[in-house]
mmCIF file of C-alpha atoms and ligand atoms in Angstrom:
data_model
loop_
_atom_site.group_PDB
_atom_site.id
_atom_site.type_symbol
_atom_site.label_atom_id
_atom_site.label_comp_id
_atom_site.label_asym_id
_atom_site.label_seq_id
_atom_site.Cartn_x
_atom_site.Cartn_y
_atom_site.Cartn_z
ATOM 1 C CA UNK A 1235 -11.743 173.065 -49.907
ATOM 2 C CA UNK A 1236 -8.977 175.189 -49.005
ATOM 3 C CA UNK A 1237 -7.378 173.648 -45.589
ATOM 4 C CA UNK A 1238 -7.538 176.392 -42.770
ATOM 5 C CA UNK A 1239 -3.777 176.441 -40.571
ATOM 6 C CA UNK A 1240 -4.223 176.365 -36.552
ATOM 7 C CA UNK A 1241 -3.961 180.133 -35.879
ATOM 8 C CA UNK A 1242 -2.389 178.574 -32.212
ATOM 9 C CA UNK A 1243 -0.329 176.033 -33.784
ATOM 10 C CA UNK A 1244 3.482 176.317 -33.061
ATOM 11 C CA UNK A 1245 5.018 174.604 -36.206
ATOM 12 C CA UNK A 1246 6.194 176.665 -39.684
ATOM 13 C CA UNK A 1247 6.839 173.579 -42.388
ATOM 14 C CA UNK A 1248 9.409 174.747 -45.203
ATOM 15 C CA UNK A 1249 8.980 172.547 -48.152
ATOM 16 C CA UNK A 1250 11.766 172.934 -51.094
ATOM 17 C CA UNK A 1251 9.615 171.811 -53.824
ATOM 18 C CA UNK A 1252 12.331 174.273 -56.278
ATOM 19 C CA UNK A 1253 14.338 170.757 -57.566
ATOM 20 C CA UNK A 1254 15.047 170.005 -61.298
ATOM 21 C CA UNK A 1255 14.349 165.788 -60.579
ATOM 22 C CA UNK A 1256 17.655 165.270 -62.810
ATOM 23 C CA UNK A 1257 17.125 161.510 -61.449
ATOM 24 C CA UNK A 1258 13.932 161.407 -62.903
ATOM 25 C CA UNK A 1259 14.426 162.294 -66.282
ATOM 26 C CA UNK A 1260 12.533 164.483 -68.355
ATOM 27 C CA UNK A 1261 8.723 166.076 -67.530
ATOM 28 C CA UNK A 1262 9.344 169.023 -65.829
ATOM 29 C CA UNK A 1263 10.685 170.000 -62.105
ATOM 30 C CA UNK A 1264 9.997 166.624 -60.029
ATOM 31 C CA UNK A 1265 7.328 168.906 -57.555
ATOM 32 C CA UNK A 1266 5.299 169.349 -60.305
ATOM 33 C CA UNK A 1267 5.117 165.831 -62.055
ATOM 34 C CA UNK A 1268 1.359 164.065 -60.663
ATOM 35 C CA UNK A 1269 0.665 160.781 -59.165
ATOM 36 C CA UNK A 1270 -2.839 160.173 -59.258
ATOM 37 C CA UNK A 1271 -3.599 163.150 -61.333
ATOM 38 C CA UNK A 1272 -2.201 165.852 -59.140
ATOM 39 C CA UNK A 1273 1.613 167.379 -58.490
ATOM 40 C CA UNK A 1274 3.922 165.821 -55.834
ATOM 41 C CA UNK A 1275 3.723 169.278 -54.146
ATOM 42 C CA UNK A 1276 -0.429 169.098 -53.981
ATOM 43 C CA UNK A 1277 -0.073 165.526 -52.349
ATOM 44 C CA UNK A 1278 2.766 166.449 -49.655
ATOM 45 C CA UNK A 1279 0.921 170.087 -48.712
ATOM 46 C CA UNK A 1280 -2.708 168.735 -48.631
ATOM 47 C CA UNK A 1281 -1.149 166.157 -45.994
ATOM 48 C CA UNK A 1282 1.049 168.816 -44.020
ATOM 49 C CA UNK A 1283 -1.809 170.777 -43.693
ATOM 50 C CA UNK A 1284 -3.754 168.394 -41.967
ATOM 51 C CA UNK A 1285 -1.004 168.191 -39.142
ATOM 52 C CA UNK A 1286 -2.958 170.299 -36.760
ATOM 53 C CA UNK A 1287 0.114 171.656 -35.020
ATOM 54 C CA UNK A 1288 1.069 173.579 -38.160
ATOM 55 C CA UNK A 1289 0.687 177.343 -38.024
ATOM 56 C CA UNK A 1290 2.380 177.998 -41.438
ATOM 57 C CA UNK A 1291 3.517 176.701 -44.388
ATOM 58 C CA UNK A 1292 6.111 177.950 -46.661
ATOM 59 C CA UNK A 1293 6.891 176.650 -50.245
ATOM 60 C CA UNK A 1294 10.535 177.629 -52.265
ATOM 61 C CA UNK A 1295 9.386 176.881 -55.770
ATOM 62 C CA UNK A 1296 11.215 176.481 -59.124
ATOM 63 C CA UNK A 1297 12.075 180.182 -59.638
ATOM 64 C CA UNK A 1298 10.521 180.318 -63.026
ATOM 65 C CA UNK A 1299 7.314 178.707 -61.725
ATOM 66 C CA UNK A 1300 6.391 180.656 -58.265
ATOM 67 C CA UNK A 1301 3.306 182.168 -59.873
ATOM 68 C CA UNK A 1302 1.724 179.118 -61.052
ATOM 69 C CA UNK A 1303 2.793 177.326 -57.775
ATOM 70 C CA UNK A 1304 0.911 179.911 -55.516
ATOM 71 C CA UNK A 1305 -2.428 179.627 -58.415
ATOM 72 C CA UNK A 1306 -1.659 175.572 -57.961
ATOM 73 C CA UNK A 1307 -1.978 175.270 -54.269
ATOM 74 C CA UNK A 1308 -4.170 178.338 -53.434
ATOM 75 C CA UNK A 1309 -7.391 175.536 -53.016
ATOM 76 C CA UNK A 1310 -5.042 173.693 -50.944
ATOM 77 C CA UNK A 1311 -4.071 175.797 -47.980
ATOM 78 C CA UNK A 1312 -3.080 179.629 -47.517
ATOM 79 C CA UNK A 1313 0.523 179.522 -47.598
ATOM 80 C CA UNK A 1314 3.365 181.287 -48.502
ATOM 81 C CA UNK A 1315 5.499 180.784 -51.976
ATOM 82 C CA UNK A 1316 9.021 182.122 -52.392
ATOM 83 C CA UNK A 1317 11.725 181.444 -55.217
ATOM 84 C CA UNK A 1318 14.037 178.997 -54.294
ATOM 85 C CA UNK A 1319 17.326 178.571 -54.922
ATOM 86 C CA UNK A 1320 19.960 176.653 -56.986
ATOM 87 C CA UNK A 1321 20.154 173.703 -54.535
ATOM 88 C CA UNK A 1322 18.274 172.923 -51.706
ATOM 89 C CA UNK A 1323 20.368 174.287 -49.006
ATOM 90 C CA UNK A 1324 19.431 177.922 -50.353
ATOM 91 C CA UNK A 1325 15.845 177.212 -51.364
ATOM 92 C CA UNK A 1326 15.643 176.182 -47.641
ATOM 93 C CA UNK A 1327 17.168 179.210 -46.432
ATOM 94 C CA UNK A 1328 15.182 181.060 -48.519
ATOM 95 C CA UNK A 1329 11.545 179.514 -46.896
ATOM 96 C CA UNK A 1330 13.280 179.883 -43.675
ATOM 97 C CA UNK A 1331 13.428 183.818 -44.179
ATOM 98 C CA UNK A 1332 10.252 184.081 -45.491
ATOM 99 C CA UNK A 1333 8.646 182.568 -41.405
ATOM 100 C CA UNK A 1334 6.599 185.301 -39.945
ATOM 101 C CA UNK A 1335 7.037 185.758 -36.252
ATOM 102 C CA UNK A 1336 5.200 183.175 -34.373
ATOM 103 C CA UNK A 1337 6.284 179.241 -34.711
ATOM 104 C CA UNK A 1338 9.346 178.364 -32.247
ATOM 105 C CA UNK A 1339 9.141 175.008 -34.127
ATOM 106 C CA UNK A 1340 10.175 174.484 -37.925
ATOM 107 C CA UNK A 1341 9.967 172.030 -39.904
ATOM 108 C CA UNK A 1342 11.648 170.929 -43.252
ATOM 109 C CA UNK A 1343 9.854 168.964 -45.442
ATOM 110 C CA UNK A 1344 10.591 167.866 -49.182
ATOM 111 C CA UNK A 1345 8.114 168.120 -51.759
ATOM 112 C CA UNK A 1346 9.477 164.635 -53.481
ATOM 113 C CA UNK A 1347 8.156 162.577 -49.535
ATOM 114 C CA UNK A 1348 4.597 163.779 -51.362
ATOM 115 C CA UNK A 1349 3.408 160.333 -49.299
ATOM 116 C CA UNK A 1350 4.546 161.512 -46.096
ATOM 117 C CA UNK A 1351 1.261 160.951 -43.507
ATOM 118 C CA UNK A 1352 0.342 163.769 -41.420
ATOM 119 C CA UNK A 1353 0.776 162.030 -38.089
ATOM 120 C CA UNK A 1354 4.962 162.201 -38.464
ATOM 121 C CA UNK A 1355 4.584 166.161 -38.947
ATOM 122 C CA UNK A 1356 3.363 165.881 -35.384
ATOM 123 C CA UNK A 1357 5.644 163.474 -34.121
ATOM 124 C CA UNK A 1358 8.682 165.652 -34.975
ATOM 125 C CA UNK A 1359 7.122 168.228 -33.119
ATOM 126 C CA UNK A 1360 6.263 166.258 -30.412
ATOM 127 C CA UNK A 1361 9.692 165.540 -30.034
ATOM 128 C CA UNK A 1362 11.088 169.183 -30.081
ATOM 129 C CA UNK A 1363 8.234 170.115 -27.723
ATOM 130 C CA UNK A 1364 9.433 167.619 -25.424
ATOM 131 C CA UNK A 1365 12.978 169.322 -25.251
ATOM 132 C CA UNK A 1366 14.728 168.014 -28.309
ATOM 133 C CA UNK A 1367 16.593 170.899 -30.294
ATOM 134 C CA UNK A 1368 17.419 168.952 -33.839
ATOM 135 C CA UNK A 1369 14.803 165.710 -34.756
ATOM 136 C CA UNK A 1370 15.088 163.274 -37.433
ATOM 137 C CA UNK A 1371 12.633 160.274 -38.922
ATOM 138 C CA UNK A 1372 14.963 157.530 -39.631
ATOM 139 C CA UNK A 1373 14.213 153.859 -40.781
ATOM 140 C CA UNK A 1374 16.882 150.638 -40.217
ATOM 141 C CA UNK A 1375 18.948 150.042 -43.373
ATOM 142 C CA UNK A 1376 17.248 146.644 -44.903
ATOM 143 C CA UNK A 1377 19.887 145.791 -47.274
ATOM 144 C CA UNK A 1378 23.690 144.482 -46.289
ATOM 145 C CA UNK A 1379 25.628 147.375 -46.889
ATOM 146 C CA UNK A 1380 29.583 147.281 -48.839
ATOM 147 C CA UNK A 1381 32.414 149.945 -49.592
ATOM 148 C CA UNK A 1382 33.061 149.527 -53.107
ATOM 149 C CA UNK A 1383 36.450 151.408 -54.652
ATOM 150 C CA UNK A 1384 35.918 153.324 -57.480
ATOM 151 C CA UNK A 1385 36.592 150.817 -59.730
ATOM 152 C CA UNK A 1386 33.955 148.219 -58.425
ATOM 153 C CA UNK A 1387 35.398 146.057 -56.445
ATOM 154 C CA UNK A 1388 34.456 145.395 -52.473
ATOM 155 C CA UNK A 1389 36.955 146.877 -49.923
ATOM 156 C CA UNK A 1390 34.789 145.445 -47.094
ATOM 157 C CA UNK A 1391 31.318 145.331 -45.495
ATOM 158 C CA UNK A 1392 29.778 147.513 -43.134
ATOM 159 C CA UNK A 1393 28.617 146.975 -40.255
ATOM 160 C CA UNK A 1394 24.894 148.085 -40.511
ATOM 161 C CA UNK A 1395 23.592 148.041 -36.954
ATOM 162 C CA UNK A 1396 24.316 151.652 -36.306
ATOM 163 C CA UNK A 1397 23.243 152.873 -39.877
ATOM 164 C CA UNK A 1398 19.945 154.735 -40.308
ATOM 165 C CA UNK A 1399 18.425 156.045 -43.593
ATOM 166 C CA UNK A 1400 16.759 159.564 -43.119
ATOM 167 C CA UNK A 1401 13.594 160.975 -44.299
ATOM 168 C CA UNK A 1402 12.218 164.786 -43.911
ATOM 169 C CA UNK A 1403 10.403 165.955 -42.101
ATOM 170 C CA UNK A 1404 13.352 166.951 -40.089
ATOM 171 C CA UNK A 1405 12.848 169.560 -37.183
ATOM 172 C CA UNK A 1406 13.981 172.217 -35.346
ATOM 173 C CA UNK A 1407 13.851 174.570 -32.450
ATOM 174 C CA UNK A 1408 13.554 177.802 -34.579
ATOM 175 C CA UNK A 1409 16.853 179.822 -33.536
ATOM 176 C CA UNK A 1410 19.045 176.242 -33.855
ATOM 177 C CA UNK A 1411 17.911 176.178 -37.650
ATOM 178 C CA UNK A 1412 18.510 180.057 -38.073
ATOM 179 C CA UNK A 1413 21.625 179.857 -36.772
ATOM 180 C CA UNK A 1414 22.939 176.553 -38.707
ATOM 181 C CA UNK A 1415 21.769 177.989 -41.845
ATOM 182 C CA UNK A 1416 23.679 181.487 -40.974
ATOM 183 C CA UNK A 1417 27.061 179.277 -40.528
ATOM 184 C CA UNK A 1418 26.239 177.276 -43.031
ATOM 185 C CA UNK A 1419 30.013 177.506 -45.429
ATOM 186 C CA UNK A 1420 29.098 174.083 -48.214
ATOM 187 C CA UNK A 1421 26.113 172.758 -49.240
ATOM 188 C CA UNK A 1422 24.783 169.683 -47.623
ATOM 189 C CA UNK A 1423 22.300 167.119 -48.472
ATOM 190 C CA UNK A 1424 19.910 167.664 -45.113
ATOM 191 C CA UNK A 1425 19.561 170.819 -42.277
ATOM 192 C CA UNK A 1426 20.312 167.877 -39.748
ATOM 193 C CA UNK A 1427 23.966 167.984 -41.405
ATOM 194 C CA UNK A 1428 24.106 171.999 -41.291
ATOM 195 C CA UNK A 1429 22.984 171.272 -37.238
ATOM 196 C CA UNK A 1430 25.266 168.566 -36.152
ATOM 197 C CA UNK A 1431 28.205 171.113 -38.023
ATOM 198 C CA UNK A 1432 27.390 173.533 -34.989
ATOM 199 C CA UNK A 1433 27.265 170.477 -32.411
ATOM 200 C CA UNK A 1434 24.325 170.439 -31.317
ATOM 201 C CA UNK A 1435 22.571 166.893 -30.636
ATOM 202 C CA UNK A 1436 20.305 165.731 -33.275
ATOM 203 C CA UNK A 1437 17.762 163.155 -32.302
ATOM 204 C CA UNK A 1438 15.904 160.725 -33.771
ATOM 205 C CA UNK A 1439 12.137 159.021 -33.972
ATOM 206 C CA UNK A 1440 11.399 156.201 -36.298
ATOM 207 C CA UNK A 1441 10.143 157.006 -39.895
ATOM 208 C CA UNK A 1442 7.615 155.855 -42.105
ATOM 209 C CA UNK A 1443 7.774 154.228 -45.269
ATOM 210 C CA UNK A 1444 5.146 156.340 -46.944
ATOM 211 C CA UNK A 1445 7.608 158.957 -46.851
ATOM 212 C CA UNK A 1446 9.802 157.652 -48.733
ATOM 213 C CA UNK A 1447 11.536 159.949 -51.067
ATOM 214 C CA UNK A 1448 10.621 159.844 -55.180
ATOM 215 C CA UNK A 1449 13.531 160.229 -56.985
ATOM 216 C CA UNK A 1450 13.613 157.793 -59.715
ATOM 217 C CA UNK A 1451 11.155 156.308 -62.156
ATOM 218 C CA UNK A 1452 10.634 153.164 -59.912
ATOM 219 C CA UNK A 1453 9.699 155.466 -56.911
ATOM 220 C CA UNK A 1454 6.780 157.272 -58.712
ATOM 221 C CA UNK A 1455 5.630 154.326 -60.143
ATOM 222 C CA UNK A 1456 6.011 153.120 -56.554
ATOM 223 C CA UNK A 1457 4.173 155.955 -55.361
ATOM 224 C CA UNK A 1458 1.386 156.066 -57.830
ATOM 225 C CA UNK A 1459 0.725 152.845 -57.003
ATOM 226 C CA UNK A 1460 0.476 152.955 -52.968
ATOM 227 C CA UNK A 1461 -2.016 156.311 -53.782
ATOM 228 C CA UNK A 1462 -4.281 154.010 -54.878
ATOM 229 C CA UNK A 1463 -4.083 150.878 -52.064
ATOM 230 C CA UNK A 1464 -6.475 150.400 -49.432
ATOM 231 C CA UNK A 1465 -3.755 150.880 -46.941
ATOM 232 C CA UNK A 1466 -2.384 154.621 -47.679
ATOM 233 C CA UNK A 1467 -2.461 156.137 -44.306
ATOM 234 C CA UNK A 1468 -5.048 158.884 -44.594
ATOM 235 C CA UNK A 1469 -4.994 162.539 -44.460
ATOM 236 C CA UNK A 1470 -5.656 163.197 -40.452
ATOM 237 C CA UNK A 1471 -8.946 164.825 -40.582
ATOM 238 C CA UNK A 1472 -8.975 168.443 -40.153
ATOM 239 C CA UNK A 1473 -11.884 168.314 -37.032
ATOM 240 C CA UNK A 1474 -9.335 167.656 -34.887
ATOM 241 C CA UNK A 1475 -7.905 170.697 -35.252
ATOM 242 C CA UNK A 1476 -7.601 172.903 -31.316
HETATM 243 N N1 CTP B 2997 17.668 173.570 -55.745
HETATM 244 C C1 CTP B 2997 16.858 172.737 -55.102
HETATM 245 C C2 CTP B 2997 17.070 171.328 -55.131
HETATM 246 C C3 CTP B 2997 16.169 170.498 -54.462
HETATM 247 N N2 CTP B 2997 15.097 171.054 -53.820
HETATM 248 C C4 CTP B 2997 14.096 170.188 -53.174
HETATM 249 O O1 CTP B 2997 14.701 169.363 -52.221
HETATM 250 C C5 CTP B 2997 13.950 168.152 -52.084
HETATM 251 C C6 CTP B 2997 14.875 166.931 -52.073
HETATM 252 O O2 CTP B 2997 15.665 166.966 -53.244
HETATM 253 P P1 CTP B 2997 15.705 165.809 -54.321
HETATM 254 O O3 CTP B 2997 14.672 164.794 -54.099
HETATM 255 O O4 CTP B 2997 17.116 165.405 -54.436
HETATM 256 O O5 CTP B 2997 15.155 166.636 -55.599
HETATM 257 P P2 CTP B 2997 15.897 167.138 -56.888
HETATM 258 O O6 CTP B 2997 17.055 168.013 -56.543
HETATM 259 O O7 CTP B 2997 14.819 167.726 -57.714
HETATM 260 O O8 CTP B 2997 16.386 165.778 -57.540
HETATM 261 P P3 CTP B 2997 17.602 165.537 -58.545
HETATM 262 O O9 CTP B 2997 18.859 165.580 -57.716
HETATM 263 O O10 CTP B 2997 17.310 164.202 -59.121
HETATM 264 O O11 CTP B 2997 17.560 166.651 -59.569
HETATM 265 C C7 CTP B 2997 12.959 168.125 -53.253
HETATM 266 O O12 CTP B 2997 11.636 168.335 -52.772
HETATM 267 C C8 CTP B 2997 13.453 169.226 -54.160
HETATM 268 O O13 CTP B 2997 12.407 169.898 -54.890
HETATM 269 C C9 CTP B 2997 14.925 172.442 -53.785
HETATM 270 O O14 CTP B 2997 13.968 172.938 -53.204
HETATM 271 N N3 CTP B 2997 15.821 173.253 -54.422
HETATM 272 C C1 LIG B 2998 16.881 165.648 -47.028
HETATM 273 C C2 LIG B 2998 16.906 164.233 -47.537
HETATM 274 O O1 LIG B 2998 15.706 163.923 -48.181
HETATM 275 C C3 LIG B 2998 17.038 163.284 -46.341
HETATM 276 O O2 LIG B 2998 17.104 161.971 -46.803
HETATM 277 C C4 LIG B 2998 18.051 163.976 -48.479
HETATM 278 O O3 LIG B 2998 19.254 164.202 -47.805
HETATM 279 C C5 LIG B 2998 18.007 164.756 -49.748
HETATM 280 O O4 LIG B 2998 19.139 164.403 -50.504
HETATM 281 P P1 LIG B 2998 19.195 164.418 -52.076
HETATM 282 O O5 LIG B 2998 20.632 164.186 -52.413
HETATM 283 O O6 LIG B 2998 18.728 165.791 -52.485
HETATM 284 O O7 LIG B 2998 18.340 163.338 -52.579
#
């Protein structure tokens, strides 16, 4: 069944689903490879959709593949599709133009966290409702952490205690992501980066670790694998929508 957005909800979600998945090898652009039988993209829309905050959801797809992305997730929710670009920074500018008026709050979200559970969609928002401008889902580093030179030996190890990995989905107070991506001069791996570039404060809430970001072999096989445990968290049920 096609998953109705909250007409009053105050959250657009941008996913850049437009990726090659180089680190993945061969099979096609990563968004579109399955786990359980369906594309990365189906998994990580059907479960923003079920955030009942969101009022819109906008897809960048591989450029040569925006028709069959919009047949693809057409059951899934009404959403928009645009072409995306030739790295992520533009495909998310290009979702980000694409926002109807509406949503103050916007949210990026990659295709490849196709795990992601619906409740930290809200918690992001929660936390730029609550006054925050920039918010990231980070988790503690787990493993002991060295500089290596280029030639492979250690120059030291770092201290860890301050280090955070960082997931998606990252948000924003709408006119703090326009106006990062606007000054935006290099491309950088998150919007967080393109944010903190124009000083603004970027918060953080903790993460999860079904959001965790396929990108290699092991993490789909990873993936694939916590689809079908008792203990995925489950798509929040759309009821509770206001
Ligand atoms: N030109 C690009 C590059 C990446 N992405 C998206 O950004 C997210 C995070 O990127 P990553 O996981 O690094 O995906 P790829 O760029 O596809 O991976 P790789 O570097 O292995 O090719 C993914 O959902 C990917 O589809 C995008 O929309 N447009
Ligand atoms: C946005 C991101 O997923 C946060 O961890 C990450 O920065 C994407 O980086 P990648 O180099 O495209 O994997």
């Amino acid at each position: 069944m096609t998953a109705q957005l909250n007409p009053r909800g105050d959250v657009a979600v941008l996913v850049p689903a437009a990726g090659a998945g180089v680190r993945l090898g061969p099979g096609g652009p990563k968004a579109l490879r399955r786990i359980g039988g369906e594309p990365l993209l189906v998994h990580a829309v059907r479960r923003i959709a079920a955030a009942r905050s969101v009022h819109t959801i906008v897809v960048a797809a591989p450029p040569g593949d925006v028709r069959a992305v919009r047949e693809l997730l057409a059951p899934v929710a009404e959403l928009i599709v645009v072409p995306g670009g030739a790295t992520r920074q533009e495909s998310v500018a290009a979702a980000l133009a694409a926002v109807p008026p509406g949503p103050e709050i916007v949210l990026v979200h990659d295709a490849a966290r196709a795990l992601t559970p619906a409740i930290l969609v809200e918690s992001v928002a929660a936390a730029i409702r609550g006054g925050e401008d920039a918010v990231i889902p980070v988790l503690p580093v787990v493993d002991t952490i060295k500089e290596v030179s280029a030639d492979g030996v250690v120059l030291g190890t770092v201290d860890r205690s301050a280090l955070r990995a960082v997931q998606t989905p990252q948000g924003f107070r709408r006119s703090v992501l326009a106006a990062a991506h606007a000054a935006a001069v290099d491309p950088l791996t998150d919007d967080a980066g393109l944010v903190e570039k124009q000083g603004v404060r970027v918060a953080c809430v903790p993460g999860s670790e079904y959001a965790l970001k396929i990108t290699r072999p092991f993490d789909l096989a990873l993936a694939e694998h916590l689809l079908n445990a008792e203990h995925l968290p489950d798509v929040a049920p759309a009821a509770e929508r206001g």
